[in-house]
PDB file of C-alpha atoms in Angstrom:
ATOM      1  CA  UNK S   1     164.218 131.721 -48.108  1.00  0.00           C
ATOM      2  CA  UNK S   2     167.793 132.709 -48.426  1.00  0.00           C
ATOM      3  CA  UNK S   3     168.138 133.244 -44.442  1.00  0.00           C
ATOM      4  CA  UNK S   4     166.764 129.918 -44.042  1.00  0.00           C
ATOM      5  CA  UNK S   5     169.200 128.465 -46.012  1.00  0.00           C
ATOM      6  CA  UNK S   6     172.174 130.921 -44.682  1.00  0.00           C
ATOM      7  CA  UNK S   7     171.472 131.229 -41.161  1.00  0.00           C
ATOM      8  CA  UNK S   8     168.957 128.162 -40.709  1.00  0.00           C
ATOM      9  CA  UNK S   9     165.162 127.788 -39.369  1.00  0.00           C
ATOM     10  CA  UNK S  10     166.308 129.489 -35.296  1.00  0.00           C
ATOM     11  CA  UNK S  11     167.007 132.895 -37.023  1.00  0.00           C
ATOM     12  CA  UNK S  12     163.578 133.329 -38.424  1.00  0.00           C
ATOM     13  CA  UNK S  13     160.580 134.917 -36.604  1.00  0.00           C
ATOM     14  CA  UNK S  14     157.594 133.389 -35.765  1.00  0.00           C
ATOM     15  CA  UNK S  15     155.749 135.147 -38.697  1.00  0.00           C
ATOM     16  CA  UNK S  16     158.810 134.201 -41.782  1.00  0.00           C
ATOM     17  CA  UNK S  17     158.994 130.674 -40.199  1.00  0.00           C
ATOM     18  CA  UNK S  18     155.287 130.284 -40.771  1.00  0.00           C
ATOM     19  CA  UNK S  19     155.321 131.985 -44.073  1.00  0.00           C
ATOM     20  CA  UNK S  20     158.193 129.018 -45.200  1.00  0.00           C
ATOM     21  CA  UNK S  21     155.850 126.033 -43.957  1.00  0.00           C
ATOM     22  CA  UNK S  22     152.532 127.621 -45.672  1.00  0.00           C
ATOM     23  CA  UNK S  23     154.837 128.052 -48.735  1.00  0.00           C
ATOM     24  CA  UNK S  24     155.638 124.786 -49.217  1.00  0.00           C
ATOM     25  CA  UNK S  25     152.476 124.094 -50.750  1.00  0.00           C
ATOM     26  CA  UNK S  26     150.816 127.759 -51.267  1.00  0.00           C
ATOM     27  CA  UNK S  27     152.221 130.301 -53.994  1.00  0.00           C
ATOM     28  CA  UNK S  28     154.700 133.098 -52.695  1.00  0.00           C
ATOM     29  CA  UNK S  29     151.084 135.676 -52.814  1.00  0.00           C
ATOM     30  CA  UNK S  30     148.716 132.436 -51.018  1.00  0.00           C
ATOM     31  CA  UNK S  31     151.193 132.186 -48.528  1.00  0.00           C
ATOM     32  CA  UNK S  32     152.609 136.068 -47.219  1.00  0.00           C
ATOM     33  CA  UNK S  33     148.491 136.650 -47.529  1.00  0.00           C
ATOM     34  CA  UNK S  34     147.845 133.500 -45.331  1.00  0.00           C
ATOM     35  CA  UNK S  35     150.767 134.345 -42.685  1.00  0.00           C
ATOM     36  CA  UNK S  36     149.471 138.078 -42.238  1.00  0.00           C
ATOM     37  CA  UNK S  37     145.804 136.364 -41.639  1.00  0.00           C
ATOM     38  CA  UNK S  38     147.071 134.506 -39.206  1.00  0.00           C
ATOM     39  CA  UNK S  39     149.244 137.022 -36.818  1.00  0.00           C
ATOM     40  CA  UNK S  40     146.513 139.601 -37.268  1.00  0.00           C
ATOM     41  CA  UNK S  41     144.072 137.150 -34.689  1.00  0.00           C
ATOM     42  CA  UNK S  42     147.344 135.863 -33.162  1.00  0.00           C
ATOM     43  CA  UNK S  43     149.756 137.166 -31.116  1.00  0.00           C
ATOM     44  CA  UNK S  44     152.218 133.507 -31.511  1.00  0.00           C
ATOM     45  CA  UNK S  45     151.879 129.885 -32.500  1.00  0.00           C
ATOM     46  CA  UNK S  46     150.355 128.967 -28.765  1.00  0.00           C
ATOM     47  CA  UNK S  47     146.937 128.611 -30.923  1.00  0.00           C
ATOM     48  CA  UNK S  48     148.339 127.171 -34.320  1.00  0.00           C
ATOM     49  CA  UNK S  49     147.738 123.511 -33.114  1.00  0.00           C
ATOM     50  CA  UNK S  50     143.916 124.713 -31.659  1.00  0.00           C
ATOM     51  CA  UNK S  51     142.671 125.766 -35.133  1.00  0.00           C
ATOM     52  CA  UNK S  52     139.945 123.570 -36.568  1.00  0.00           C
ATOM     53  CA  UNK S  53     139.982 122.572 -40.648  1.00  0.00           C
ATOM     54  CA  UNK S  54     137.518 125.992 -40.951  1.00  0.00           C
ATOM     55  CA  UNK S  55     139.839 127.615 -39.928  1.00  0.00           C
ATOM     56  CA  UNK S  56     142.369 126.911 -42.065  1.00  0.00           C
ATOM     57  CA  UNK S  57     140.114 127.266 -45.035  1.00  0.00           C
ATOM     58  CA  UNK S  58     138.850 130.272 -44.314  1.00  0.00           C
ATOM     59  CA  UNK S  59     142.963 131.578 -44.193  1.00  0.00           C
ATOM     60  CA  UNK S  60     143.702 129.724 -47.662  1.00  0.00           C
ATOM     61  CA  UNK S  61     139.928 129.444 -49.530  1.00  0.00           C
ATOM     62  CA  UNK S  62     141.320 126.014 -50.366  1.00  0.00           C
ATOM     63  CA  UNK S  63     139.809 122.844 -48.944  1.00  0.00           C
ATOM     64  CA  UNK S  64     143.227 120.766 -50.102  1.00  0.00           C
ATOM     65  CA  UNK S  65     145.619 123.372 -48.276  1.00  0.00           C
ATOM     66  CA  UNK S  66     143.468 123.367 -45.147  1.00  0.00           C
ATOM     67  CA  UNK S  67     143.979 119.465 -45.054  1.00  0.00           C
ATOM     68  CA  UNK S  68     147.445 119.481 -45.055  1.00  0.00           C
ATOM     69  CA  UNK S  69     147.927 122.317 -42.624  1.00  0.00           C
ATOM     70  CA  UNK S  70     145.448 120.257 -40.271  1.00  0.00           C
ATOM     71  CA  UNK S  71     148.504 117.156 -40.872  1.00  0.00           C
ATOM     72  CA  UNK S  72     151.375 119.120 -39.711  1.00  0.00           C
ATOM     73  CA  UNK S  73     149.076 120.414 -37.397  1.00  0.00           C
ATOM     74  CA  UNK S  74     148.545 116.961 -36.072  1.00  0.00           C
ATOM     75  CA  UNK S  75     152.226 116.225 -35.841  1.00  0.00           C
ATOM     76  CA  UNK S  76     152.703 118.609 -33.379  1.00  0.00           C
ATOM     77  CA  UNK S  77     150.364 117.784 -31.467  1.00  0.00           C
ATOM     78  CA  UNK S  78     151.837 114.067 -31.244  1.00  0.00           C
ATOM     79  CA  UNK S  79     155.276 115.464 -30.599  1.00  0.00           C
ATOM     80  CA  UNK S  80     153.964 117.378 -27.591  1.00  0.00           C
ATOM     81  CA  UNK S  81     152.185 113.914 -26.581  1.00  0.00           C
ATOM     82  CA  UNK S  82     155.300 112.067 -26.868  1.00  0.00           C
ATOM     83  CA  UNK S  83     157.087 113.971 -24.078  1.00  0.00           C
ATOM     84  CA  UNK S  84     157.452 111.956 -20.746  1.00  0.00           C
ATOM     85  CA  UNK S  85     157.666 114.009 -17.512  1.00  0.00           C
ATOM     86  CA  UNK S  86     158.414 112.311 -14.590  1.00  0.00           C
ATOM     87  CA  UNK S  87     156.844 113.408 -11.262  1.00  0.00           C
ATOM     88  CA  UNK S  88     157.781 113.462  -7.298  1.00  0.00           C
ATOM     89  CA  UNK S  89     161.370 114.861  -6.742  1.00  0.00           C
ATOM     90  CA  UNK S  90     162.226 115.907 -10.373  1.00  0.00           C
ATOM     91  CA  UNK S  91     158.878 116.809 -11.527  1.00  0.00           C
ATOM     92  CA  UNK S  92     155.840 117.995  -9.746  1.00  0.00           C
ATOM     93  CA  UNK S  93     152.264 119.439 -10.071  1.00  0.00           C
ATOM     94  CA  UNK S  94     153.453 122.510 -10.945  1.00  0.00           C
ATOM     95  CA  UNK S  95     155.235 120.865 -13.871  1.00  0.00           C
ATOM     96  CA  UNK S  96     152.216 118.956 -14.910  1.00  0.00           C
ATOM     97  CA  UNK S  97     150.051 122.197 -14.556  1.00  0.00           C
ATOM     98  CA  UNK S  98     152.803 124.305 -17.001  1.00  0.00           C
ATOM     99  CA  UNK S  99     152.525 121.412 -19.488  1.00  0.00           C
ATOM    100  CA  UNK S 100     149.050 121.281 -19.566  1.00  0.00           C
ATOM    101  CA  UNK S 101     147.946 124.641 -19.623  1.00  0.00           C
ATOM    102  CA  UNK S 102     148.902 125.163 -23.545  1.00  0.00           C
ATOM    103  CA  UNK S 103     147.293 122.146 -24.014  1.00  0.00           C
ATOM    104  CA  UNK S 104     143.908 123.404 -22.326  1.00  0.00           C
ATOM    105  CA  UNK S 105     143.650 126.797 -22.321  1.00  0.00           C
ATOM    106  CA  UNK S 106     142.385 127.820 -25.514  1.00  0.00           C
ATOM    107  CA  UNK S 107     139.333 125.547 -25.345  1.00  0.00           C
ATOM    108  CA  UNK S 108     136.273 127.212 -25.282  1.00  0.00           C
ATOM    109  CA  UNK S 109     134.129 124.562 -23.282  1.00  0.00           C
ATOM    110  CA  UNK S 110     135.350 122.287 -20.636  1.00  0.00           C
ATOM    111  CA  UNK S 111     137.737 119.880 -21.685  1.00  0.00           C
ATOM    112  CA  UNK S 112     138.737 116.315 -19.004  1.00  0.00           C
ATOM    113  CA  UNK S 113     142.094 115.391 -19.735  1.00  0.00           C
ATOM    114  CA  UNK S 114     143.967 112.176 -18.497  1.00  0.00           C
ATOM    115  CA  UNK S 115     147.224 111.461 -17.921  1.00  0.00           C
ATOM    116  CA  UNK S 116     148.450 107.581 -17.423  1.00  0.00           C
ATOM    117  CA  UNK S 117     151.403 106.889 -15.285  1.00  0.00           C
ATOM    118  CA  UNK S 118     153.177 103.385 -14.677  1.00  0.00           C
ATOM    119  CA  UNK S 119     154.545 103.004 -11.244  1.00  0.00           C
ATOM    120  CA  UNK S 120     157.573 105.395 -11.914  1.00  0.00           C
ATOM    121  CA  UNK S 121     155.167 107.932 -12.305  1.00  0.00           C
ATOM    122  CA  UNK S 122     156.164 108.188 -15.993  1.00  0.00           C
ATOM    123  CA  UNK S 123     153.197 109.187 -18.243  1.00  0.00           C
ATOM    124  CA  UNK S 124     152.855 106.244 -20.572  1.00  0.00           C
ATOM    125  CA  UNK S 125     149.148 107.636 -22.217  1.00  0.00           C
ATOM    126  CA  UNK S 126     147.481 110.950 -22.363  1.00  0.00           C
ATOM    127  CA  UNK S 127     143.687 111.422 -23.664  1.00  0.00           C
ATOM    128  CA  UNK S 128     140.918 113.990 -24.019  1.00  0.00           C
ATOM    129  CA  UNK S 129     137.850 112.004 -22.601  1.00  0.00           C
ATOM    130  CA  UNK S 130     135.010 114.343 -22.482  1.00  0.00           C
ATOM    131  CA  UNK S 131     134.180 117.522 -23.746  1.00  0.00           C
ATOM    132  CA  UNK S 132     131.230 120.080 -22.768  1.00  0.00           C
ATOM    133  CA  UNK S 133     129.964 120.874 -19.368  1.00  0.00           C
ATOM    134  CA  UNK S 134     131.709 118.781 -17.033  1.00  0.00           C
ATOM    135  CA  UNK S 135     129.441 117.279 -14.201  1.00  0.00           C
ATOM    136  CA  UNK S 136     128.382 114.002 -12.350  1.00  0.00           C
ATOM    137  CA  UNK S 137     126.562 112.962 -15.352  1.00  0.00           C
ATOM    138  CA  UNK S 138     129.014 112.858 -18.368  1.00  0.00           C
ATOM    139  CA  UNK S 139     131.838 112.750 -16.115  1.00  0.00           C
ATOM    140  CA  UNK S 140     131.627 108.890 -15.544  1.00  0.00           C
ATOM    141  CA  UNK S 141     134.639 107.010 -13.371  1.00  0.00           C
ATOM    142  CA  UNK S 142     134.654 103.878 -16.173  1.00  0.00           C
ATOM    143  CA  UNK S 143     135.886 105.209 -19.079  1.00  0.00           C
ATOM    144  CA  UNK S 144     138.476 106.701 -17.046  1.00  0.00           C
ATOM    145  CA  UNK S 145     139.849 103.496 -15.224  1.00  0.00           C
ATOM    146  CA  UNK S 146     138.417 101.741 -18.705  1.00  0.00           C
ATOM    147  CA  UNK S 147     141.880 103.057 -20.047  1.00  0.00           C
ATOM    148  CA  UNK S 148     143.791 103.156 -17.370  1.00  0.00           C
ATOM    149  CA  UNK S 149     143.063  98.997 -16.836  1.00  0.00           C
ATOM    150  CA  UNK S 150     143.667  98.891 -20.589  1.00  0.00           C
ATOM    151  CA  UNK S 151     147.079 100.666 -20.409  1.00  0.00           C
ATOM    152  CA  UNK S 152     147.832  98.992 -17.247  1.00  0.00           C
ATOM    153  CA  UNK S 153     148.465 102.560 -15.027  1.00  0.00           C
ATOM    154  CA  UNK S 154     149.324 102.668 -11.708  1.00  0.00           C
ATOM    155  CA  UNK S 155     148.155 105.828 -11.330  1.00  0.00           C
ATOM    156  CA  UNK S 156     146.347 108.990 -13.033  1.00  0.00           C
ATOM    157  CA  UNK S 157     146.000 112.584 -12.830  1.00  0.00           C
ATOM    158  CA  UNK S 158     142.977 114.087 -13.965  1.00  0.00           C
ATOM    159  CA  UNK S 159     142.638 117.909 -15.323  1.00  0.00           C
ATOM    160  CA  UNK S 160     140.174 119.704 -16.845  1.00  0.00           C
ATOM    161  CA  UNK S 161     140.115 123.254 -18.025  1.00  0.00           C
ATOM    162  CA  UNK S 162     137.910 126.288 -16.080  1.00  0.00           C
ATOM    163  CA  UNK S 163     137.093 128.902 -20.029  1.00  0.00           C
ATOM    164  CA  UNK S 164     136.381 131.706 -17.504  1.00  0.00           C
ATOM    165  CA  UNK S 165     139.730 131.482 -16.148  1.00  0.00           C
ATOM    166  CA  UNK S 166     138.844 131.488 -12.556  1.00  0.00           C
ATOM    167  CA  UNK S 167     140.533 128.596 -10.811  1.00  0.00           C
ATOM    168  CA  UNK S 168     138.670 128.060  -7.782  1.00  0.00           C
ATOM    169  CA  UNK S 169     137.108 124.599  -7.956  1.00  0.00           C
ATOM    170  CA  UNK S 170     133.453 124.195  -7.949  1.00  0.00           C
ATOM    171  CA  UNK S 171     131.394 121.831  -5.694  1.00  0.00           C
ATOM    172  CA  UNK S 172     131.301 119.548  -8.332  1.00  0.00           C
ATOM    173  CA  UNK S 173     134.982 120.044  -9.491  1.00  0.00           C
ATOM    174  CA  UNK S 174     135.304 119.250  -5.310  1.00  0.00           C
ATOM    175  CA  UNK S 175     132.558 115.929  -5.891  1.00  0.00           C
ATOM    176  CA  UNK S 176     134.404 114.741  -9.025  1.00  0.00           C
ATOM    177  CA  UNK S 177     137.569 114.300  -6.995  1.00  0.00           C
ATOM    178  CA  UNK S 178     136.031 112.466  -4.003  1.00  0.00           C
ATOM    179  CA  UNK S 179     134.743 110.137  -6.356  1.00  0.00           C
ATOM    180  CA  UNK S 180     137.559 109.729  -8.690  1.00  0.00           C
ATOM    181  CA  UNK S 181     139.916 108.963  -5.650  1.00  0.00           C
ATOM    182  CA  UNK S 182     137.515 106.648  -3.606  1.00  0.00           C
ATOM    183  CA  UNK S 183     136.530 105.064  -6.991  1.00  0.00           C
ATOM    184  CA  UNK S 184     140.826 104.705  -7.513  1.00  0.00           C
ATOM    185  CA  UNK S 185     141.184 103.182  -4.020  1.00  0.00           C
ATOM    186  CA  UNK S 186     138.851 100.352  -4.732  1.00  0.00           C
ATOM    187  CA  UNK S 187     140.424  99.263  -7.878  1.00  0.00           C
ATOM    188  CA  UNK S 188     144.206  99.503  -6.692  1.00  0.00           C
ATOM    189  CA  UNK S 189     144.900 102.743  -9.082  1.00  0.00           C
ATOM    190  CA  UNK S 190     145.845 105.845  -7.389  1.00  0.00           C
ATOM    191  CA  UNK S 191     144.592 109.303  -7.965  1.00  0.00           C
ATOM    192  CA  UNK S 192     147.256 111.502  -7.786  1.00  0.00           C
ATOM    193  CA  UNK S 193     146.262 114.554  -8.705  1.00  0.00           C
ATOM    194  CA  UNK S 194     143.194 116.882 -10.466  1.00  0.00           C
ATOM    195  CA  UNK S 195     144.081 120.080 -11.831  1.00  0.00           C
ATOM    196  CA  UNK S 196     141.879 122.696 -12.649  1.00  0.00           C
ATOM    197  CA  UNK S 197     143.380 124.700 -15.672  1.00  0.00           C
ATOM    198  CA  UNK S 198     143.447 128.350 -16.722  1.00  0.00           C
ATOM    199  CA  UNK S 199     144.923 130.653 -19.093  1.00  0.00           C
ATOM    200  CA  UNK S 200     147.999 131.284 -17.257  1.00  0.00           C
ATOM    201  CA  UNK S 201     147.873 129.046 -13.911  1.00  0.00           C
ATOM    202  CA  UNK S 202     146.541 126.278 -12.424  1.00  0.00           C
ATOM    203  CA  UNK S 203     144.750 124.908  -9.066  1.00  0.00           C
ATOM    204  CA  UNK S 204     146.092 121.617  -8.006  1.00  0.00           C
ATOM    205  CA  UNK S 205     144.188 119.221  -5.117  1.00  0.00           C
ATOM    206  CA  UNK S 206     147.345 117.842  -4.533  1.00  0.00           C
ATOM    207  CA  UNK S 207     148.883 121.122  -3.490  1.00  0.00           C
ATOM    208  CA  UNK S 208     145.541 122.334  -1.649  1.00  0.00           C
ATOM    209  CA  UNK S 209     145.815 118.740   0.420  1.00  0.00           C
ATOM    210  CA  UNK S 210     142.781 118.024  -0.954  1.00  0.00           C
ATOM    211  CA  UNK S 211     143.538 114.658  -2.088  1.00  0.00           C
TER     212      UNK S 211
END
């Protein structure tokens, strides 16, 4: 602690910054135990804000302590949400693709992922709409324009996450698209992009000339 209050939270390392947050509520002996726990299945914090309330119970045996890490937890999440990128000239597919791919590529199952734009393409709404295996079936068109009506977006860009890490888009990735845009053109709200996600890259329709 007396770095933290010498030299302030930048000068710590990802494993002492951790150990000051845990410690907050954990005793000194809770907390260096829960920090080593954590950085022996982790290389960083890219999967702190991926880990499920077992999770943190099984690093602090303590049902109370899990809840509160799963809070924090939850603020950062919202902080990442409440980022606005804009896209065309300043920002562009591959921007959308870089943000997204912390978001998406720890997810062991396919994940659909929305983002909302207004018509300066800023994101005003982002949402996880489906989880599991992603196909025509549970992959319906209204609960995507559902939202965007309800948030009043111009436009969308749809993603959705590939666990295997290979990027190449399926036939039904390839289907899904069709639809989505022909389904956008009728109601006045344009698909801009879909991007299939990996662990370290991304496929973009956009970019392929696709859509």
């Amino acid at each position: 602690m007396g770095q933290l209050s010498q030299f302030g939270p930048d000068t710590l390392t990802d494993k002492e910054l951790l150990y000051c947050i845990v410690r907050i509520f954990c005793s000194q002996k809770v907390a260096q135990k829960s920090t080593i726990s954590y950085f022996d299945e982790n290389h960083d914090f890219s999967r702190i804000t991926q880990l499920t309330r077992l999770d943190w119970e099984l690093l602090f045996n303590n049902q109370n302590k899990a809840l509160k890490m799963l809070a924090i937890e939850e603020l950062l999440k919202r902080n990442q949400q409440s980022t606005k990128y804009i896209l065309g000239q300043i920002c562009s597919s591959k921007k959308v693709g870089e943000y997204l791919i912390p978001k998406l590529k720890f997810y062991q199952q396919e994940v659909l992922y929305v983002l909302y734009l207004d018509t300066k393409n800023q994101i005003i709404h982002e949402k996880e709409l489906f989880k599991g295996t992603l196909n025509q079936a549970t992959v319906h068109p209204r609960e995507i324009f559902k939202f965007a009506v309800q948030y009043s977006a111009a436009r969308i860009i749809v993603a959705h996450n590939h666990p295997s890490g290979i990027l190449t888009p399926s036939e039904n990735d390839q289907q899904m698209t069709q639809r989505l845009a022909e389904c956008g053109e009728i109601l006045g709200i344009e698909l801009l992009d879909h991007l299939v996600i990996g662990q370290k890259d991304y496929y973009s329709f956009r970019e392929h000339h696709v859509i």
